Amino acid sequence: MIWNHVTKDLSAYVHGELTPDEARRIGEHLVGCRRCRHEYDEIRFGAEAVRELKIVSAPDSIWTDLEAALDARPDKKSWASALFPLPAFSYALAVLAIAAAIGFAIFRQQTPPATDTGWEVTRIDGAPAIGDQRIASRGRLKPGEWLTTDSSSRAQISVGQIGEVKIDPNSRVRLADASPGTHRLAIEVGRMEAFIWAPPRQFFVDTPSAVAVDLGCSYTLEVDRRGAGKLKVTLGWVAFEWKGRESFVPAGAVCLTRPDSGPGTPFFDDASTVFIDTLAEFDAARNDTEKMSALDALLPLARKRDGLTLWHLLSRTEGGARGRVYDRLTSLIPAPAGVTRRGVIDGDRGMLDSLWEPLELGDSSWWRLWKAPFPAPTARIETTTDNN
Amino acid sequence: MNEMASERLLIEACRSGDREAFRRLYELHKDRVYSIALHFSGNESSARDIVQQVFLKLFTRIGEFRSESIFSTWLHRITVNACLDEHRKQRRFISIDDQGGEEEGDENQFIESRVTIETDYSMIERSALVRRAVGRLKPKLRIAILLKYFEDLSYREMAEALGCSEGTVASRLNRGHRELAGLLEALRGDIK
Ligand SMILES: [Zn+2]
């Protein structure tokens, strides 16, 4: 792996000045380098702040002063020549030119870069279809259109300039939003594999019961006919979010989502089957009694590595239950100085963040800083009504 | 007719002294030049002076403009020079909010201004804070950032306007953005 820090290229990265290969190299480096992520965050924050500056109209009186200054010049030759009008043809052209230039300037101000032409789709196997049109080798998926694969077809989507998504057989995905700065797919059913090298929080996938928010990574996402989903991260991080509930899923971890309850608690995929099943019982519990009984069974099964799961459980429990999660977590991984049982039970945000650090999954600050309001799903995914 | 061709015709008309053509050319560019000048200098009177200098130079020297070069590059270079000249003329410039002077590279002033920004945070609107923070950047960083955002130039175009290499453009923008982030620490979380 190339390991040179990328700080000097970060503003060029933010401004889209790099070639796709260079941008990809930097995106990959950022996933693994805390120092450069911090620099990147500073630069992006600075760059976004500047957008607060607004164009201010020049006062009308400047032109009057300007004319007066020009008239007062001893050498007025250029103005004097205005007495000799341009040949009619040239004048007409100039007027047209002015109109065109103004028109263009207005057009340029109002037209965002043309990204609504959609994303390129390449056939890998079989006959994937956009709408009801089968793709021979390549096609374009436009906003609002569906890409469908049958049991023998697969396809690859280029996500603008920022990544690639492979669509497996028996899947149905829609391009939800490709407006500037936004990359959003919706998956109704099937399986997809995403590799995104753009900065975090630029690529979103809506599922019927959670939104996957890319934090610089690669992952797979599966959705079944009932709308339940499974997210598995292979590199970097993904946030799985729904109605205020969020899970942060690192490489090697999995998060399930269900139509009735949204994203479940993430776990490492090398955890024991009984741990995973008991966690699913906890996530599906309908009342406190069911929750407590699942928790009783779960906590003794947790390994040190399951600290990821226990940390998430702290925000999914309350009171005494939270205290017991805290006790188990800190018996596996000692709490850092300044963190108290009482404070955690009371929901102290700073203490929750401090407890994250000894999990050694990466600094929590970097993904917290990236957290910003993200666009809500553009439309609920309708229940399948296709006839096939 | 593409933009370049129409601009060339407009400039041809200016060369022959057509005042209406001058006015059109001025109308096309005045707001962006004024905005850069205003955010650079921090006050309206300097901004007016800068705009006048830019267009006076433009109109009186349009005969020197070589038609094979790109007009906007020429305009940007004149704008950058007028801003930096104005800065040199004023040993201390008064910022937009009358917050007092700034000496280039004065560390203490920098820290002090950060405190001011944090203290006033609740009272002042966000864009005013950003304006003020931009005004506290060193002139070379400030002009680079304003040129980037108001004219939406590529690094290559910026290099031509600023008379430096693309690498220098990248490093000035890196530093400028980082320093802004430091000044605006208090805003973090509000600007998405
Ligand atoms: Zn690095």
Coordinates of C-alpha atoms and ligand atoms in Angstrom, one line a residue:
Chain A
M1 CA 0.0 0.0 0.0
I2 CA 1.3 3.5 -0.8
W3 CA 1.9 5.3 2.4
N4 CA 2.8 8.9 1.7
H5 CA 0.7 11.5 3.5
V6 CA -1.6 13.4 1.1
T7 CA -2.0 16.7 3.0
K8 CA -0.6 18.8 0.2
D9 CA -3.2 17.5 -2.3
L10 CA -6.2 17.9 -0.1
S11 CA -7.5 21.2 -1.3
A12 CA -7.1 20.0 -4.9
Y13 CA -9.1 16.9 -3.8
V14 CA -11.8 19.0 -2.3
H15 CA -12.0 21.2 -5.5
G16 CA -12.1 18.2 -7.9
E17 CA -8.8 19.2 -9.5
L18 CA -7.3 15.7 -9.4
T19 CA -7.6 12.9 -12.0
P20 CA -9.9 10.0 -11.0
D21 CA -6.9 7.9 -10.2
E22 CA -5.3 10.5 -8.0
A23 CA -8.6 11.1 -6.2
R24 CA -9.0 7.4 -5.7
R25 CA -5.5 7.2 -4.2
I26 CA -6.3 10.0 -1.8
G27 CA -9.7 8.6 -0.8
E28 CA -8.0 5.3 0.0
H29 CA -5.3 6.9 2.0
L30 CA -7.9 8.9 4.0
V31 CA -9.6 5.8 5.1
G32 CA -6.5 4.6 6.8
C33 CA -4.8 7.8 8.0
R34 CA -6.1 9.7 10.9
R35 CA -3.7 12.6 10.5
C36 CA -4.7 13.3 6.9
R37 CA -8.4 12.8 7.7
H38 CA -8.0 15.6 10.3
E39 CA -6.3 17.9 7.8
Y40 CA -8.9 17.0 5.2
D41 CA -11.7 17.9 7.7
E42 CA -10.1 21.3 8.4
I43 CA -9.8 22.1 4.7
R44 CA -13.2 21.0 3.8
F45 CA -14.7 22.9 6.7
G46 CA -12.8 26.1 5.6
A47 CA -13.9 25.5 2.0
E48 CA -17.5 25.2 3.0
A49 CA -17.4 28.2 5.2
V50 CA -16.3 30.4 2.3
R51 CA -19.5 29.5 0.5
E52 CA -21.2 31.8 3.1
L53 CA -19.7 34.8 1.2
K54 CA -22.2 36.2 -1.2
I55 CA -21.9 38.2 -4.4
V56 CA -22.6 41.8 -3.7
S57 CA -23.8 44.1 -6.5
A58 CA -21.5 46.9 -7.4
P59 CA -23.2 50.3 -6.6
D60 CA -24.6 52.0 -9.8
S61 CA -22.6 55.2 -9.0
I62 CA -19.3 53.4 -9.9
W63 CA -20.1 53.5 -13.6
T64 CA -20.9 57.2 -13.4
D65 CA -17.6 57.9 -11.7
L66 CA -15.9 55.7 -14.2
E67 CA -17.3 57.6 -17.2
A68 CA -16.3 60.9 -15.5
A69 CA -12.8 59.6 -15.0
L70 CA -12.5 58.5 -18.6
D71 CA -13.9 61.8 -19.9
A72 CA -11.4 63.7 -17.7
R73 CA -8.4 61.9 -19.2
P74 CA -6.2 64.1 -21.4
D75 CA -6.0 61.4 -24.0
K76 CA -9.5 60.8 -25.1
K77 CA -8.6 59.3 -28.5
S78 CA -10.4 56.1 -27.9
W79 CA -13.6 57.8 -26.9
A80 CA -13.4 60.3 -29.8
S81 CA -13.3 57.4 -32.2
A82 CA -16.8 56.6 -31.1
L83 CA -17.8 59.5 -33.3
F84 CA -17.0 57.2 -36.2
P85 CA -19.6 54.5 -35.9
L86 CA -18.7 50.9 -36.6
P87 CA -19.7 49.5 -39.9
A88 CA -23.3 48.4 -39.6
F89 CA -22.5 44.7 -40.0
S90 CA -19.8 44.7 -37.3
Y91 CA -22.2 46.7 -35.0
A92 CA -25.0 44.2 -35.5
L93 CA -22.6 41.4 -34.7
A94 CA -21.3 43.1 -31.6
V95 CA -24.9 43.5 -30.4
L96 CA -25.6 39.8 -31.0
A97 CA -22.3 39.0 -29.3
I98 CA -23.3 41.0 -26.2
A99 CA -26.6 39.4 -26.0
A100 CA -25.0 36.0 -26.4
A101 CA -22.4 36.8 -23.8
I102 CA -24.9 38.0 -21.3
G103 CA -27.1 35.0 -22.0
F104 CA -24.2 32.7 -21.5
A105 CA -23.2 34.3 -18.3
I106 CA -26.8 33.9 -16.9
F107 CA -26.9 30.4 -18.2
R108 CA -23.6 29.6 -16.5
Q109 CA -24.8 31.0 -13.2
Q110 CA -28.1 29.0 -13.2
T111 CA -27.1 25.7 -14.7
P112 CA -25.5 23.2 -12.4
P113 CA -23.0 20.8 -13.9
A114 CA -24.9 18.4 -16.1
T115 CA -25.0 15.3 -13.8
D116 CA -28.7 14.6 -14.3
T117 CA -27.8 12.7 -17.4
G118 CA -27.3 9.8 -15.0
W119 CA -24.7 7.2 -14.3
E120 CA -23.2 4.7 -16.7
V121 CA -24.2 1.1 -16.4
T122 CA -22.1 -1.8 -17.8
R123 CA -23.5 -5.3 -18.3
I124 CA -21.4 -8.0 -16.5
D125 CA -23.6 -11.1 -17.1
G126 CA -27.0 -11.9 -18.7
A127 CA -29.4 -9.1 -19.6
P128 CA -29.8 -6.4 -17.0
A129 CA -32.6 -3.9 -17.8
I130 CA -33.1 -0.2 -17.3
G131 CA -36.8 0.3 -17.1
D132 CA -38.0 -2.3 -19.6
Q133 CA -35.0 -1.9 -21.9
R134 CA -32.4 -4.7 -21.8
I135 CA -28.8 -3.5 -21.9
A136 CA -26.6 -5.1 -24.6
S137 CA -23.3 -3.8 -23.2
R138 CA -23.7 -0.3 -21.8
G139 CA -26.6 2.0 -20.8
R140 CA -27.3 5.0 -18.7
L141 CA -29.4 5.0 -15.5
K142 CA -31.1 8.3 -15.2
P143 CA -32.6 9.8 -12.0
G144 CA -35.8 8.0 -11.1
E145 CA -35.1 5.0 -13.3
W146 CA -34.9 1.4 -12.1
L147 CA -32.1 -1.1 -12.9
T148 CA -33.3 -4.7 -12.7
T149 CA -31.3 -7.9 -12.8
D150 CA -32.9 -11.4 -13.2
S151 CA -31.5 -14.6 -11.9
S152 CA -28.7 -14.8 -14.4
S153 CA -27.7 -11.1 -14.9
R154 CA -25.3 -8.8 -13.2
A155 CA -24.3 -5.2 -13.9
Q156 CA -21.9 -2.5 -12.7
I157 CA -22.9 1.1 -12.1
S158 CA -20.4 4.0 -12.2
V159 CA -21.3 6.3 -9.4
G160 CA -20.5 9.6 -11.1
Q161 CA -16.7 10.1 -10.5
I162 CA -16.7 8.7 -7.0
G163 CA -17.1 5.0 -7.1
E164 CA -18.5 1.8 -8.5
V165 CA -21.4 -0.4 -7.5
K166 CA -21.9 -4.0 -8.6
I167 CA -25.5 -5.3 -8.8
D168 CA -26.0 -9.0 -8.2
P169 CA -28.7 -11.2 -9.8
N170 CA -32.4 -10.8 -8.7
S171 CA -31.9 -7.1 -7.7
R172 CA -33.8 -3.9 -8.2
V173 CA -32.2 -0.5 -7.7
R174 CA -33.2 3.0 -8.5
L175 CA -31.1 6.1 -9.1
A176 CA -32.7 8.4 -6.5
D177 CA -30.5 11.5 -6.8
A178 CA -27.6 12.4 -8.9
S179 CA -27.7 16.2 -8.5
P180 CA -24.4 18.0 -7.9
G181 CA -22.7 16.8 -4.7
T182 CA -25.2 14.1 -4.1
H183 CA -25.0 10.4 -5.0
R184 CA -28.0 8.4 -3.9
L185 CA -29.3 4.9 -4.9
A186 CA -32.3 3.1 -3.5
I187 CA -32.3 -0.7 -3.3
E188 CA -35.6 -2.4 -3.1
V189 CA -34.5 -5.9 -3.2
G190 CA -31.3 -7.9 -4.0
R191 CA -27.6 -7.5 -3.3
M192 CA -25.1 -4.8 -4.2
E193 CA -21.4 -4.3 -3.6
A194 CA -20.1 -0.7 -3.3
F195 CA -16.6 0.7 -3.5
I196 CA -16.5 4.4 -3.0
W197 CA -13.3 6.5 -3.0
A198 CA -14.9 9.9 -2.5
P199 CA -14.8 11.8 0.8
P200 CA -17.2 10.5 3.4
R201 CA -20.9 11.3 3.3
Q202 CA -21.2 11.7 -0.4
F203 CA -22.8 8.3 -1.2
F204 CA -26.1 7.2 0.2
V205 CA -28.1 4.0 -0.3
D206 CA -31.8 4.0 0.8
T207 CA -33.1 0.6 1.8
P208 CA -36.7 0.1 3.0
S209 CA -35.6 0.3 6.6
A210 CA -32.3 2.2 6.8
V211 CA -30.0 4.5 4.9
A212 CA -26.4 3.4 4.4
V213 CA -24.1 6.4 4.6
D214 CA -20.7 5.9 3.1
L215 CA -17.8 7.1 5.3
G216 CA -15.1 6.2 2.8
C217 CA -15.1 2.4 2.2
S218 CA -16.3 -0.7 0.5
Y219 CA -19.3 -2.8 1.6
T220 CA -22.1 -5.1 0.6
L221 CA -25.7 -4.5 1.1
E222 CA -28.5 -7.1 0.8
V223 CA -32.2 -6.5 1.0
D224 CA -34.8 -9.3 1.1
R225 CA -38.4 -9.3 -0.2
R226 CA -39.7 -8.2 3.3
G227 CA -37.5 -5.2 3.3
A228 CA -35.0 -6.5 5.9
G229 CA -31.4 -5.7 5.1
K230 CA -27.9 -6.8 5.9
L231 CA -24.9 -4.5 5.6
K232 CA -21.4 -5.9 5.7
V233 CA -18.3 -3.6 5.6
T234 CA -15.1 -4.8 4.1
L235 CA -13.0 -1.6 4.2
G236 CA -13.4 1.7 6.0
W237 CA -16.7 2.7 7.7
V238 CA -20.4 2.9 6.9
A239 CA -23.1 4.6 9.0
F240 CA -26.5 2.9 9.0
E241 CA -29.2 5.3 10.0
W242 CA -32.9 5.5 10.2
K243 CA -35.2 8.0 12.1
G244 CA -32.5 9.1 14.5
R245 CA -31.2 5.7 15.2
E246 CA -27.7 5.1 14.0
S247 CA -25.1 2.4 13.9
F248 CA -21.4 2.9 13.0
V249 CA -20.1 -0.2 11.2
P250 CA -16.4 -0.7 10.7
A251 CA -14.6 -3.1 8.4
G252 CA -15.3 -6.7 9.5
A253 CA -18.6 -5.9 11.1
V254 CA -22.2 -6.5 10.1
C255 CA -25.4 -4.6 10.8
L256 CA -28.9 -6.0 10.2
T257 CA -31.9 -3.8 9.6
R258 CA -35.6 -4.7 9.9
P259 CA -38.7 -2.9 8.5
D260 CA -40.3 -2.5 12.0
S261 CA -37.3 -1.4 14.0
G262 CA -34.7 0.0 11.7
P263 CA -30.9 -0.6 12.0
G264 CA -29.9 -3.2 14.6
T265 CA -26.8 -3.3 16.7
P266 CA -23.6 -3.9 14.7
F267 CA -21.4 -6.9 15.5
F268 CA -18.2 -8.4 14.2
D269 CA -18.9 -11.3 11.8
D270 CA -16.5 -13.6 13.7
A271 CA -18.7 -13.5 16.8
S272 CA -20.3 -16.8 17.9
T273 CA -23.6 -17.8 16.4
V274 CA -25.2 -17.8 19.8
F275 CA -24.0 -14.2 20.4
I276 CA -25.4 -13.1 17.1
D277 CA -28.7 -14.8 17.6
T278 CA -29.1 -13.4 21.1
L279 CA -28.3 -9.9 19.8
A280 CA -31.0 -10.4 17.2
E281 CA -33.4 -11.3 20.0
F282 CA -32.4 -8.1 21.8
D283 CA -32.9 -6.0 18.7
A284 CA -36.3 -7.6 18.1
A285 CA -37.5 -7.4 21.7
R286 CA -41.0 -5.7 22.0
N287 CA -40.9 -4.8 25.7
D288 CA -38.5 -4.4 28.6
T289 CA -38.9 -7.9 29.9
E290 CA -37.9 -9.4 26.6
K291 CA -35.0 -6.9 26.4
M292 CA -33.7 -7.7 29.8
S293 CA -33.8 -11.4 29.3
A294 CA -31.9 -11.1 26.0
L295 CA -29.4 -8.8 27.6
D296 CA -28.9 -11.3 30.5
A297 CA -28.0 -14.0 28.0
L298 CA -25.9 -11.7 25.8
L299 CA -23.6 -9.9 28.1
P300 CA -21.6 -13.0 29.4
L301 CA -21.1 -14.1 25.8
A302 CA -19.3 -10.9 24.8
R303 CA -15.6 -11.0 24.0
K304 CA -13.2 -8.0 24.2
R305 CA -13.7 -7.5 20.4
D306 CA -17.4 -7.3 20.9
G307 CA -16.8 -4.0 22.6
L308 CA -18.2 -2.5 19.4
T309 CA -21.5 -4.1 20.1
L310 CA -21.6 -3.2 23.8
W311 CA -20.7 0.4 23.0
H312 CA -23.7 0.6 20.7
L313 CA -25.9 -1.1 23.3
L314 CA -25.2 1.8 25.7
S315 CA -27.3 4.1 23.6
R316 CA -30.0 1.4 23.2
T317 CA -30.6 0.8 26.9
E318 CA -31.5 2.9 29.8
G319 CA -31.0 3.1 33.6
G320 CA -30.1 -0.2 35.2
A321 CA -29.8 -2.0 31.9
R322 CA -27.3 0.5 30.7
G323 CA -25.4 0.2 33.9
R324 CA -25.1 -3.5 33.3
V325 CA -23.9 -3.0 29.8
Y326 CA -21.3 -0.5 31.1
D327 CA -20.1 -3.0 33.8
R328 CA -19.6 -5.7 31.2
L329 CA -17.9 -3.4 28.7
T330 CA -15.5 -2.0 31.4
S331 CA -14.7 -5.5 32.7
L332 CA -13.4 -6.3 29.2
I333 CA -11.9 -2.9 28.4
P334 CA -11.1 -0.6 31.3
A335 CA -12.8 2.8 31.2
P336 CA -10.5 5.8 30.5
A337 CA -9.9 8.3 33.2
G338 CA -12.8 10.7 33.7
V339 CA -15.5 8.3 32.7
T340 CA -17.9 7.3 35.5
R341 CA -20.8 4.7 35.7
R342 CA -23.2 7.4 36.8
G343 CA -22.2 9.7 34.0
V344 CA -22.7 7.0 31.4
I345 CA -26.1 6.0 32.9
D346 CA -27.1 9.7 32.7
G347 CA -26.2 9.7 29.0
D348 CA -23.1 12.0 29.1
R349 CA -22.1 12.3 25.4
G350 CA -18.5 13.1 26.1
M351 CA -18.1 10.0 28.3
L352 CA -19.7 7.8 25.6
D353 CA -17.1 9.2 23.1
S354 CA -14.3 8.6 25.6
L355 CA -15.4 5.0 25.9
W356 CA -15.1 4.6 22.2
E357 CA -11.4 5.3 22.1
P358 CA -10.1 2.2 24.0
L359 CA -12.0 0.0 21.5
E360 CA -9.2 1.0 19.1
L361 CA -11.4 1.2 16.1
G362 CA -10.2 4.6 15.2
D363 CA -10.7 8.1 16.6
S364 CA -14.4 8.8 17.1
S365 CA -13.9 12.5 16.4
W366 CA -13.3 12.1 12.7
W367 CA -16.6 10.5 11.9
R368 CA -18.5 12.7 14.3
L369 CA -17.1 15.7 12.6
W370 CA -18.3 14.4 9.3
K371 CA -21.7 13.9 10.6
A372 CA -24.0 16.6 9.2
P373 CA -27.6 16.7 8.3
F374 CA -28.0 14.4 5.3
P375 CA -30.8 14.5 2.8
A376 CA -33.8 12.4 3.7
P377 CA -34.7 9.7 1.3
T378 CA -36.2 11.3 -1.8
A379 CA -39.2 9.0 -1.8
R380 CA -40.3 6.0 0.2
I381 CA -39.7 2.8 -1.7
E382 CA -43.1 1.5 -2.8
T383 CA -44.1 -2.0 -2.1
T384 CA -43.2 -4.1 -5.1
T385 CA -46.0 -4.2 -7.6
D386 CA -44.2 -5.8 -10.5
N387 CA -46.0 -8.6 -12.3
N388 CA -43.0 -10.9 -13.0
Chain B
M1 CA -21.9 31.7 -31.2
N2 CA -19.7 30.5 -28.4
E3 CA -18.7 32.6 -25.4
M4 CA -15.1 33.2 -26.6
A5 CA -16.2 34.4 -30.0
S6 CA -18.8 36.7 -28.7
E7 CA -16.4 38.1 -26.2
R8 CA -13.9 38.8 -28.9
L9 CA -16.5 40.8 -30.8
L10 CA -17.4 42.7 -27.8
I11 CA -13.7 43.5 -27.2
E12 CA -13.3 44.5 -30.8
A13 CA -16.1 47.0 -30.3
C14 CA -14.5 48.3 -27.2
R15 CA -11.2 48.8 -29.0
S16 CA -12.8 51.0 -31.5
G17 CA -14.1 53.1 -28.7
D18 CA -17.8 52.0 -28.5
R19 CA -18.8 53.2 -25.1
E20 CA -22.0 51.1 -25.1
A21 CA -19.7 48.0 -25.6
F22 CA -17.6 49.2 -22.6
R23 CA -20.7 49.5 -20.5
R24 CA -21.8 45.9 -21.5
L25 CA -18.4 44.6 -20.7
Y26 CA -18.5 46.4 -17.3
E27 CA -22.0 45.1 -16.6
L28 CA -20.8 41.5 -17.3
H29 CA -18.0 41.6 -14.8
K30 CA -18.6 44.4 -12.3
D31 CA -20.4 42.4 -9.5
R32 CA -17.8 39.7 -9.2
V33 CA -14.9 42.2 -9.3
Y34 CA -16.7 44.3 -6.7
S35 CA -17.4 41.3 -4.5
I36 CA -13.7 40.2 -4.6
A37 CA -12.6 43.8 -3.9
L38 CA -15.1 44.2 -1.0
H39 CA -14.2 41.0 0.7
F40 CA -10.6 41.6 0.1
S41 CA -10.4 45.1 1.4
G42 CA -13.1 44.8 4.0
N43 CA -14.7 48.2 3.2
E44 CA -16.9 49.8 0.5
S45 CA -14.8 52.8 -0.2
S46 CA -11.7 50.7 -1.0
A47 CA -13.8 48.3 -3.0
R48 CA -15.1 51.2 -5.1
D49 CA -11.5 52.4 -5.7
I50 CA -10.4 48.9 -6.7
V51 CA -13.3 48.5 -9.2
Q52 CA -12.5 51.9 -10.7
Q53 CA -8.8 51.1 -11.0
V54 CA -9.6 47.7 -12.6
F55 CA -12.0 49.0 -15.3
L56 CA -10.0 52.2 -15.9
K57 CA -7.0 50.1 -16.6
L58 CA -9.0 47.7 -18.7
F59 CA -10.6 50.4 -20.9
T60 CA -7.5 52.5 -21.4
R61 CA -5.4 49.5 -22.2
I62 CA -7.8 47.4 -24.2
G63 CA -5.7 48.2 -27.2
E64 CA -2.8 46.2 -25.6
F65 CA -4.9 43.2 -25.0
R66 CA -3.7 40.5 -27.3
S67 CA -6.6 38.7 -28.9
E68 CA -4.9 35.3 -28.7
S69 CA -5.0 35.4 -24.9
I70 CA -8.1 34.9 -22.8
F71 CA -9.9 38.1 -21.7
S72 CA -11.0 36.8 -18.3
T73 CA -7.4 35.8 -17.4
W74 CA -6.3 39.4 -18.2
L75 CA -9.2 40.8 -16.1
H76 CA -8.4 38.5 -13.2
R77 CA -4.8 39.5 -13.3
I78 CA -5.7 43.2 -13.2
T79 CA -8.1 42.6 -10.4
V80 CA -5.5 40.7 -8.3
N81 CA -2.9 43.5 -8.8
A82 CA -5.4 46.2 -8.0
C83 CA -6.3 44.5 -4.7
L84 CA -2.7 43.9 -3.7
D85 CA -1.9 47.5 -4.6
E86 CA -4.7 48.8 -2.5
H87 CA -3.4 46.7 0.4
R88 CA 0.1 48.1 0.0
K89 CA -1.3 51.7 -0.1
Q90 CA -3.1 51.2 3.3
R91 CA -0.6 50.2 6.0
R92 CA -3.5 49.3 8.2
F93 CA -6.8 48.4 6.7
I94 CA -10.1 48.8 8.5
S95 CA -12.2 45.7 8.3
I96 CA -15.8 45.5 7.4
D97 CA -17.0 45.6 11.0
D98 CA -14.6 48.3 12.2
Q99 CA -12.9 45.8 14.4
G100 CA -9.5 47.5 14.0
G101 CA -6.4 46.8 12.1
E102 CA -4.4 43.8 11.1
E103 CA -0.7 43.6 10.4
E104 CA 0.3 40.9 8.1
G105 CA 1.6 37.9 10.0
D106 CA 1.0 39.3 13.4
E107 CA 0.5 36.2 15.6
N108 CA -1.0 38.0 18.6
Q109 CA -3.5 39.8 16.5
F110 CA -4.5 36.4 15.0
I111 CA -5.1 34.8 18.4
E112 CA -6.9 37.9 19.7
S113 CA -9.2 37.9 16.7
R114 CA -10.1 34.2 17.4
V115 CA -11.2 35.1 20.9
T116 CA -13.3 38.0 19.5
I117 CA -15.0 35.7 17.1
E118 CA -15.8 33.2 19.8
T119 CA -17.1 35.8 22.2
D120 CA -19.4 37.4 19.6
Y121 CA -20.6 34.1 18.2
S122 CA -24.1 34.2 19.5
M123 CA -24.7 37.8 18.4
I124 CA -23.3 37.9 14.9
E125 CA -24.7 36.1 11.9
R126 CA -22.6 33.4 10.4
S127 CA -21.8 35.1 7.1
A128 CA -20.5 38.1 9.0
L129 CA -18.1 35.8 11.0
V130 CA -16.9 34.2 7.8
R131 CA -16.3 37.6 6.2
R132 CA -14.4 38.8 9.2
A133 CA -12.3 35.6 9.3
V134 CA -11.5 35.9 5.6
G135 CA -10.4 39.5 6.2
R136 CA -7.8 38.2 8.7
L137 CA -6.0 35.9 6.3
K138 CA -2.8 37.1 4.8
P139 CA -3.4 39.0 1.5
K140 CA -1.9 36.3 -0.7
L141 CA -4.1 33.6 0.9
R142 CA -7.1 35.9 1.0
I143 CA -7.0 36.8 -2.7
A144 CA -6.5 33.1 -3.7
I145 CA -9.6 32.1 -1.8
L146 CA -11.7 35.0 -3.2
L147 CA -10.6 34.3 -6.7
K148 CA -11.5 30.6 -6.3
Y149 CA -15.0 31.2 -5.0
F150 CA -16.2 34.2 -6.8
E151 CA -14.7 33.4 -10.2
D152 CA -14.8 29.6 -9.9
L153 CA -11.4 29.3 -11.6
S154 CA -9.4 26.1 -12.1
Y155 CA -6.0 25.9 -10.4
R156 CA -4.5 26.5 -13.8
E157 CA -6.4 29.7 -14.4
M158 CA -5.7 30.8 -10.9
A159 CA -1.9 30.2 -11.5
E160 CA -2.1 32.6 -14.5
A161 CA -4.0 35.2 -12.6
L162 CA -1.8 35.1 -9.5
G163 CA 1.4 34.7 -11.5
C164 CA 2.6 31.6 -9.7
S165 CA 2.7 27.8 -10.2
E166 CA -0.3 25.5 -9.8
G167 CA 1.5 24.0 -6.9
T168 CA 1.7 27.4 -5.2
V169 CA -2.1 27.8 -5.8
A170 CA -2.7 24.5 -4.1
S171 CA -0.6 25.3 -1.1
R172 CA -2.1 28.8 -0.7
L173 CA -5.6 27.3 -0.8
N174 CA -4.6 24.6 1.7
R175 CA -3.2 27.1 4.1
G176 CA -6.0 29.5 3.6
H177 CA -8.7 27.0 4.3
R178 CA -6.9 25.6 7.3
E179 CA -6.4 29.0 8.8
L180 CA -10.1 29.8 8.2
A181 CA -11.1 26.6 9.9
G182 CA -9.0 27.6 12.9
L183 CA -10.6 31.0 13.0
L184 CA -14.1 29.6 12.7
E185 CA -13.7 26.8 15.2
A186 CA -16.7 28.2 17.0
L187 CA -18.9 27.8 13.9
R188 CA -18.1 24.1 13.5
G189 CA -21.2 22.1 13.4
D190 CA -23.4 24.9 12.1
I191 CA -21.9 25.0 8.7
K192 CA -22.5 21.7 7.1
Ligands
ZN1 ZN -1.7 10.5 5.9

